[in-house]
CSV table of C-alpha atoms in Angstrom, one decimal:
chain,number,residue,atom,x,y,z
M,30,MET,CA,-22.1,10.0,14.1
M,31,LEU,CA,-20.7,6.9,15.8
M,32,SER,CA,-18.8,7.2,19.1
M,33,ILE,CA,-15.2,6.1,19.4
M,34,ASN,CA,-16.3,3.0,21.3
M,35,GLU,CA,-18.8,2.1,18.5
M,36,ILE,CA,-16.1,2.5,15.8
M,37,SER,CA,-13.7,0.4,17.9
M,38,LYS,CA,-16.2,-2.4,18.0
M,39,ILE,CA,-16.5,-2.3,14.2
M,40,ALA,CA,-12.7,-2.2,13.9
M,41,LEU,CA,-12.3,-5.2,16.2
M,42,LYS,CA,-14.9,-7.2,14.3
M,43,THR,CA,-13.1,-6.4,11.1
M,44,GLU,CA,-9.8,-7.5,12.4
M,45,LYS,CA,-11.3,-10.8,13.4
M,46,VAL,CA,-12.7,-11.2,9.9
M,47,ARG,CA,-9.2,-10.4,8.6
M,48,LEU,CA,-7.8,-13.3,10.6
M,49,ARG,CA,-10.6,-15.6,9.3
M,50,LEU,CA,-9.9,-14.5,5.8
M,51,LEU,CA,-6.2,-15.6,6.1
M,52,GLU,CA,-7.4,-18.9,7.5
M,53,VAL,CA,-9.8,-19.5,4.6
M,54,ILE,CA,-7.2,-18.7,2.0
M,55,TYR,CA,-4.5,-20.8,3.8
M,56,ASN,CA,-6.7,-23.8,4.1
M,57,SER,CA,-8.2,-23.6,0.6
M,58,ARG,CA,-4.7,-22.9,-0.9
M,59,SER,CA,-6.4,-20.3,-3.2
M,60,GLY,CA,-7.5,-16.6,-3.2
M,61,HIS,CA,-6.4,-13.1,-4.1
M,62,VAL,CA,-5.1,-12.3,-0.7
M,63,GLY,CA,-3.5,-8.9,-1.5
M,64,GLY,CA,-6.6,-7.3,-2.8
M,65,ASP,CA,-8.8,-9.0,-0.2
M,66,LEU,CA,-6.8,-7.4,2.6
M,67,SER,CA,-6.8,-4.0,1.0
M,68,VAL,CA,-10.6,-3.9,0.3
M,69,LEU,CA,-11.7,-5.5,3.6
M,70,ASN,CA,-12.0,-2.3,5.6
M,71,MET,CA,-14.4,-0.7,3.1
M,72,ILE,CA,-16.5,-3.8,2.7
M,73,ALA,CA,-16.8,-4.1,6.5
M,74,ALA,CA,-17.7,-0.4,6.8
M,75,LEU,CA,-20.4,-0.8,4.3
M,76,TYR,CA,-21.9,-4.0,5.8
M,77,TYR,CA,-21.4,-3.2,9.5
M,78,HIS,CA,-22.5,0.5,9.3
M,79,THR,CA,-23.8,1.9,6.0
M,80,LEU,CA,-25.9,-0.6,4.0
M,81,LYS,CA,-29.6,-0.9,4.7
M,82,PHE,CA,-30.6,-4.6,4.8
M,83,ASP,CA,-32.6,-7.0,6.9
M,84,ILE,CA,-31.1,-10.5,7.2
M,85,GLN,CA,-34.5,-11.8,8.2
M,86,ASN,CA,-36.0,-10.3,5.1
M,87,PRO,CA,-33.1,-10.2,2.6
M,88,ASP,CA,-35.4,-9.5,-0.4
M,89,HIS,CA,-36.9,-6.4,1.0
M,90,GLU,CA,-37.5,-4.1,-2.0
M,91,ASN,CA,-35.9,-1.1,-0.3
M,92,ARG,CA,-32.7,-2.8,0.7
M,93,ASP,CA,-29.5,-1.2,-0.5
M,94,ARG,CA,-27.7,-3.0,-3.3
M,95,PHE,CA,-24.0,-4.0,-3.2
M,96,ILE,CA,-22.0,-5.0,-6.3
M,97,LEU,CA,-18.5,-6.4,-5.8
M,98,SER,CA,-17.1,-5.6,-9.3
M,99,LYS,CA,-13.5,-6.7,-8.4
M,100,GLY,CA,-15.0,-10.2,-8.0
M,101,HIS,CA,-11.7,-12.0,-7.7
M,102,CYS,CA,-11.6,-10.6,-4.1
M,103,VAL,CA,-14.8,-12.3,-3.1
M,104,GLU,CA,-13.1,-14.1,-0.2
M,105,ALA,CA,-13.3,-10.9,1.8
M,106,LEU,CA,-17.0,-10.6,1.1
M,107,TYR,CA,-17.6,-14.3,2.0
M,108,CYS,CA,-16.0,-13.7,5.4
M,109,VAL,CA,-18.0,-10.6,6.1
M,110,LEU,CA,-21.2,-12.5,5.1
M,111,GLU,CA,-20.3,-15.3,7.5
M,112,SER,CA,-19.9,-12.9,10.3
M,113,LEU,CA,-23.4,-11.5,9.7
M,114,GLY,CA,-25.0,-15.0,9.4
M,115,PHE,CA,-25.8,-15.0,5.7
M,116,ILE,CA,-23.6,-18.1,5.3
M,117,ASP,CA,-22.5,-20.6,7.9
M,118,SER,CA,-19.0,-21.7,8.8
M,119,ASP,CA,-19.3,-25.1,7.2
M,120,THR,CA,-20.1,-23.5,3.9
M,121,LEU,CA,-17.2,-21.0,4.2
M,122,ASN,CA,-14.8,-23.8,5.2
M,123,SER,CA,-15.8,-25.6,1.9
M,124,TYR,CA,-14.4,-22.8,-0.2
M,125,GLY,CA,-11.9,-24.1,-2.8
M,126,LYS,CA,-13.1,-27.7,-2.4
M,127,PHE,CA,-15.0,-29.9,-5.0
M,128,ASN,CA,-18.7,-29.1,-5.2
M,129,SER,CA,-18.4,-26.1,-2.9
M,130,LEU,CA,-21.2,-23.5,-3.2
M,131,LEU,CA,-18.6,-20.9,-3.0
M,132,ALA,CA,-16.6,-20.1,-6.1
M,133,GLY,CA,-13.8,-17.7,-6.8
M,134,HIS,CA,-16.2,-15.0,-8.0
M,135,PRO,CA,-19.6,-13.7,-6.7
M,136,SER,CA,-22.7,-15.7,-7.5
M,137,ASN,CA,-26.2,-14.7,-6.7
M,138,LYS,CA,-26.9,-18.4,-5.7
M,139,ILE,CA,-25.1,-17.5,-2.4
M,140,PRO,CA,-27.2,-15.9,0.4
M,141,GLY,CA,-26.4,-12.2,0.7
M,142,ILE,CA,-24.9,-11.8,-2.7
M,143,GLU,CA,-27.2,-9.8,-5.0
M,144,PHE,CA,-25.4,-10.1,-8.3
M,145,SER,CA,-23.1,-12.6,-10.0
M,146,GLY,CA,-19.8,-11.2,-11.4
M,147,GLY,CA,-16.3,-11.8,-12.3
M,148,SER,CA,-15.3,-10.3,-15.6
M,149,LEU,CA,-13.7,-6.9,-14.7
M,150,GLY,CA,-15.3,-3.7,-15.9
M,151,HIS,CA,-18.9,-4.8,-15.7
M,152,GLY,CA,-20.0,-3.9,-12.2
M,153,LEU,CA,-20.4,-0.2,-12.7
M,154,SER,CA,-22.5,-0.7,-15.8
M,155,LEU,CA,-24.8,-3.0,-13.7
M,156,GLY,CA,-24.8,-0.4,-10.9
M,157,VAL,CA,-25.9,2.3,-13.3
M,158,GLY,CA,-28.8,0.2,-14.5
M,159,VAL,CA,-29.9,-0.7,-11.0
M,160,ALA,CA,-29.7,3.0,-9.9
M,161,ILE,CA,-31.8,4.1,-13.0
M,162,GLY,CA,-34.3,1.4,-12.2
M,163,ALA,CA,-34.6,2.6,-8.6
M,164,LYS,CA,-35.5,6.1,-9.9
M,165,MET,CA,-38.0,4.8,-12.4
M,166,ASP,CA,-39.7,2.8,-9.6
M,167,ASN,CA,-39.6,5.7,-7.1
M,168,LYS,CA,-37.5,3.7,-4.7
M,169,ASP,CA,-35.0,5.3,-2.3
M,170,PHE,CA,-32.5,2.6,-1.9
M,171,LYS,CA,-28.8,3.2,-2.8
M,172,THR,CA,-26.5,1.2,-5.0
M,173,PHE,CA,-22.8,0.7,-4.1
M,174,VAL,CA,-20.2,-0.7,-6.5
M,175,VAL,CA,-16.7,-1.6,-5.4
M,176,MET,CA,-14.0,-1.7,-8.1
M,177,GLY,CA,-10.3,-2.4,-8.2
M,178,ASP,CA,-8.0,0.3,-9.6
M,179,GLY,CA,-6.5,-2.1,-12.2
M,180,GLU,CA,-10.1,-2.6,-13.3
M,181,LEU,CA,-10.3,1.0,-14.3
M,182,ASN,CA,-8.3,0.0,-17.4
M,183,GLU,CA,-11.5,-1.4,-18.8
M,184,GLY,CA,-13.2,0.9,-21.3
M,185,ALA,CA,-16.7,-0.2,-20.1
M,186,VAL,CA,-16.0,1.5,-16.8
M,187,PHE,CA,-15.8,4.9,-18.4
M,188,GLU,CA,-18.9,4.3,-20.6
M,189,ALA,CA,-20.7,3.6,-17.3
M,190,ALA,CA,-19.1,6.6,-15.6
M,191,MET,CA,-20.2,8.9,-18.3
M,192,SER,CA,-23.8,7.5,-18.1
M,193,GLY,CA,-23.8,8.0,-14.3
M,194,GLY,CA,-22.9,11.6,-14.7
M,195,HIS,CA,-25.3,12.2,-17.6
M,196,PHE,CA,-28.3,10.8,-15.7
M,197,LYS,CA,-27.3,12.5,-12.5
M,198,LEU,CA,-27.5,9.3,-10.5
M,199,ASN,CA,-27.2,10.6,-7.0
M,200,ASN,CA,-28.4,7.2,-5.7
M,201,LEU,CA,-25.2,5.6,-7.0
M,202,VAL,CA,-21.9,5.3,-5.1
M,203,ALA,CA,-18.8,3.9,-6.9
M,204,ILE,CA,-15.7,3.1,-4.7
M,205,VAL,CA,-12.3,2.2,-6.1
M,206,ASP,CA,-9.8,0.2,-4.0
M,207,ARG,CA,-6.8,2.4,-4.9
M,208,ASN,CA,-3.9,0.2,-3.8
M,209,GLY,CA,-1.8,1.1,-6.8
M,210,LEU,CA,-0.9,-2.5,-7.9
M,211,GLN,CA,-2.5,-4.9,-10.3
M,212,ILE,CA,-1.6,-8.4,-11.4
M,213,SER,CA,1.4,-7.5,-13.6
M,214,ASN,CA,2.8,-4.2,-12.3
M,215,SER,CA,1.9,-0.9,-10.7
M,216,THR,CA,-1.3,0.7,-12.1
M,217,GLU,CA,0.6,3.7,-13.3
M,218,LYS,CA,3.1,1.6,-15.3
M,219,VAL,CA,0.3,-0.5,-16.9
M,220,MET,CA,-2.1,2.4,-17.7
M,221,THR,CA,-1.9,5.8,-16.1
M,222,LEU,CA,-5.0,6.5,-14.0
M,223,GLU,CA,-4.0,9.9,-12.5
M,224,PRO,CA,-5.3,12.5,-12.1
M,225,LEU,CA,-8.1,10.2,-11.0
M,226,LYS,CA,-10.1,12.8,-9.1
M,227,GLU,CA,-10.2,15.3,-11.9
M,228,ARG,CA,-11.1,12.7,-14.5
M,229,TRP,CA,-14.2,11.6,-12.6
M,230,GLU,CA,-15.2,15.1,-11.7
M,231,THR,CA,-15.1,16.0,-15.4
M,232,MET,CA,-17.6,13.2,-16.0
M,233,GLY,CA,-20.0,14.8,-13.5
M,234,TRP,CA,-19.3,12.9,-10.3
M,235,GLU,CA,-18.8,14.1,-6.8
M,236,VAL,CA,-15.4,12.8,-5.8
M,237,LEU,CA,-14.3,12.0,-2.2
M,238,GLU,CA,-11.0,10.7,-1.1
M,239,VAL,CA,-10.2,8.6,2.0
M,240,ASN,CA,-7.4,6.6,3.6
M,241,GLY,CA,-9.0,3.2,3.2
M,242,ASP,CA,-6.5,1.6,5.5
M,243,LYS,CA,-8.3,3.2,8.4
M,244,ILE,CA,-11.8,1.8,9.0
M,245,GLU,CA,-12.8,4.8,11.0
M,246,ASP,CA,-12.1,7.0,8.0
M,247,CYS,CA,-14.1,4.6,5.7
M,248,ILE,CA,-17.1,5.0,8.0
M,249,LYS,CA,-16.7,8.8,8.1
M,250,VAL,CA,-16.5,9.2,4.3
M,251,LEU,CA,-19.5,7.0,3.8
M,252,ASP,CA,-21.4,9.2,6.3
M,253,SER,CA,-20.3,12.3,4.5
M,254,ILE,CA,-21.9,11.5,1.1
M,255,ASN,CA,-24.3,14.2,0.1
M,256,TYR,CA,-27.2,12.5,-1.6
M,257,THR,CA,-29.0,15.8,-2.2
M,258,ILE,CA,-26.7,16.9,-4.9
M,259,GLN,CA,-27.7,15.7,-8.4
M,260,LYS,CA,-24.5,13.8,-9.0
M,261,PRO,CA,-23.3,10.2,-8.6
M,262,HIS,CA,-20.5,9.7,-6.0
M,263,PHE,CA,-17.0,8.4,-6.5
M,264,ILE,CA,-14.9,7.5,-3.5
M,265,ILE,CA,-11.1,7.0,-4.0
M,266,SER,CA,-10.2,4.7,-1.2
M,267,ARG,CA,-6.4,4.8,-1.0
M,268,THR,CA,-5.2,1.5,0.5
M,269,THR,CA,-2.3,-0.8,0.9
M,270,LYS,CA,-2.3,-4.1,-0.9
M,271,GLY,CA,-1.9,-6.9,1.7
M,272,LYS,CA,-2.9,-4.5,4.5
M,273,GLY,CA,-2.3,-6.0,8.0
M,274,VAL,CA,0.4,-8.5,7.1
M,275,SER,CA,3.9,-6.9,7.0
M,276,TYR,CA,5.5,-9.1,4.4
M,277,MET,CA,2.5,-8.9,2.0
M,278,GLU,CA,2.1,-5.1,2.1
M,279,ASN,CA,2.8,-3.4,-1.2
M,280,ALA,CA,4.3,-6.7,-2.6
M,281,LEU,CA,3.1,-7.5,-6.1
M,282,HIS,CA,3.7,-11.2,-5.5
M,283,TRP,CA,0.8,-11.3,-3.1
M,284,HIS,CA,-1.8,-10.4,-5.7
M,285,HIS,CA,-2.9,-14.0,-5.5
M,286,GLY,CA,-0.3,-15.8,-3.4
M,287,VAL,CA,-1.0,-18.3,-0.6
M,288,PRO,CA,1.2,-18.2,2.5
M,289,ASP,CA,3.2,-21.3,3.6
M,290,GLU,CA,2.9,-22.6,7.2
M,291,VAL,CA,5.7,-20.3,8.5
M,292,GLN,CA,4.3,-17.2,6.7
M,293,TYR,CA,0.7,-18.1,7.8
M,294,LYS,CA,1.8,-18.3,11.5
M,295,GLN,CA,3.5,-14.9,11.2
M,296,ALA,CA,0.4,-13.4,9.7
M,297,VAL,CA,-1.7,-14.8,12.5
M,298,ARG,CA,0.6,-13.3,15.1
M,299,GLU,CA,0.5,-9.8,13.4
M,300,ILE,CA,-3.3,-9.7,13.0
M,301,SER,CA,-3.8,-11.1,16.5
M,302,ARG,CA,-1.8,-8.2,17.9
M,303,SER,CA,-4.1,-5.8,16.1
M,304,ILE,CA,-7.1,-7.6,17.6
M,305,GLU,CA,-5.6,-7.2,21.1
M,306,GLU,CA,-5.0,-3.5,20.4
M,307,TRP,CA,-8.6,-2.9,19.4
M,308,GLU,CA,-9.9,-5.0,22.3
M,309,GLY,CA,-8.0,-2.6,24.6
M,310,LYS,CA,-9.8,0.4,23.2
M,311,ILE,CA,-13.3,-0.9,24.0
M,312,SER,CA,-14.8,0.1,27.3
């Protein structure tokens, strides 16, 4: 279990990435900022605490695998990968420019990204296959899949979910970024997802719930996964779209909006205050 000081250091690092994320989207004039900001805490908790990998030996056969199924929020992943040294600042600054290595969805041509993606609803199917492969090869690595809640409208997700339960894939963790909004409306108005917990339990999954707006809670729920039970694991991460920027929070417009100069400066001020607060908590 991490100490309060160790958690504060991860939170501080994450808030600095949040600021960098806003800078990248503002400068490139592109990105899905609302979902980027809601999912960032969970991606940071995974990469800064949970995932097993070696940046000096990125192809190690026992590394954990990560699949960003909500691929349109890849900017958050890019910024975390930059903070770890997988990609350099010049590469990240090229995002959105002609001939950039970095596109608007994950590509396995980019250091640190295992799987290409983009079309919603495919990540969990891929995760099921990777998890089955690990068992067939007697490997003990884990596979983590992050999905959007609007993505759960895709029928392929539920085919994969039934497979995960059927094959008792206790080495598979699916996480849904449950911010309640998708591109056109609230998720419940587009296609009812609730009762989400009971639906996934019925398909044979262990279901955990967490306040994904708090990175300390993200770390705790990832630590609490019981891999000894013969079930895959589903985490409902309840978040706020646009988290960390007051005028973006819970506002559908910011699904893929780009702030103007005045809005960007306000966002920088707000996130900078959060950075100062976390700096004050570190001894």
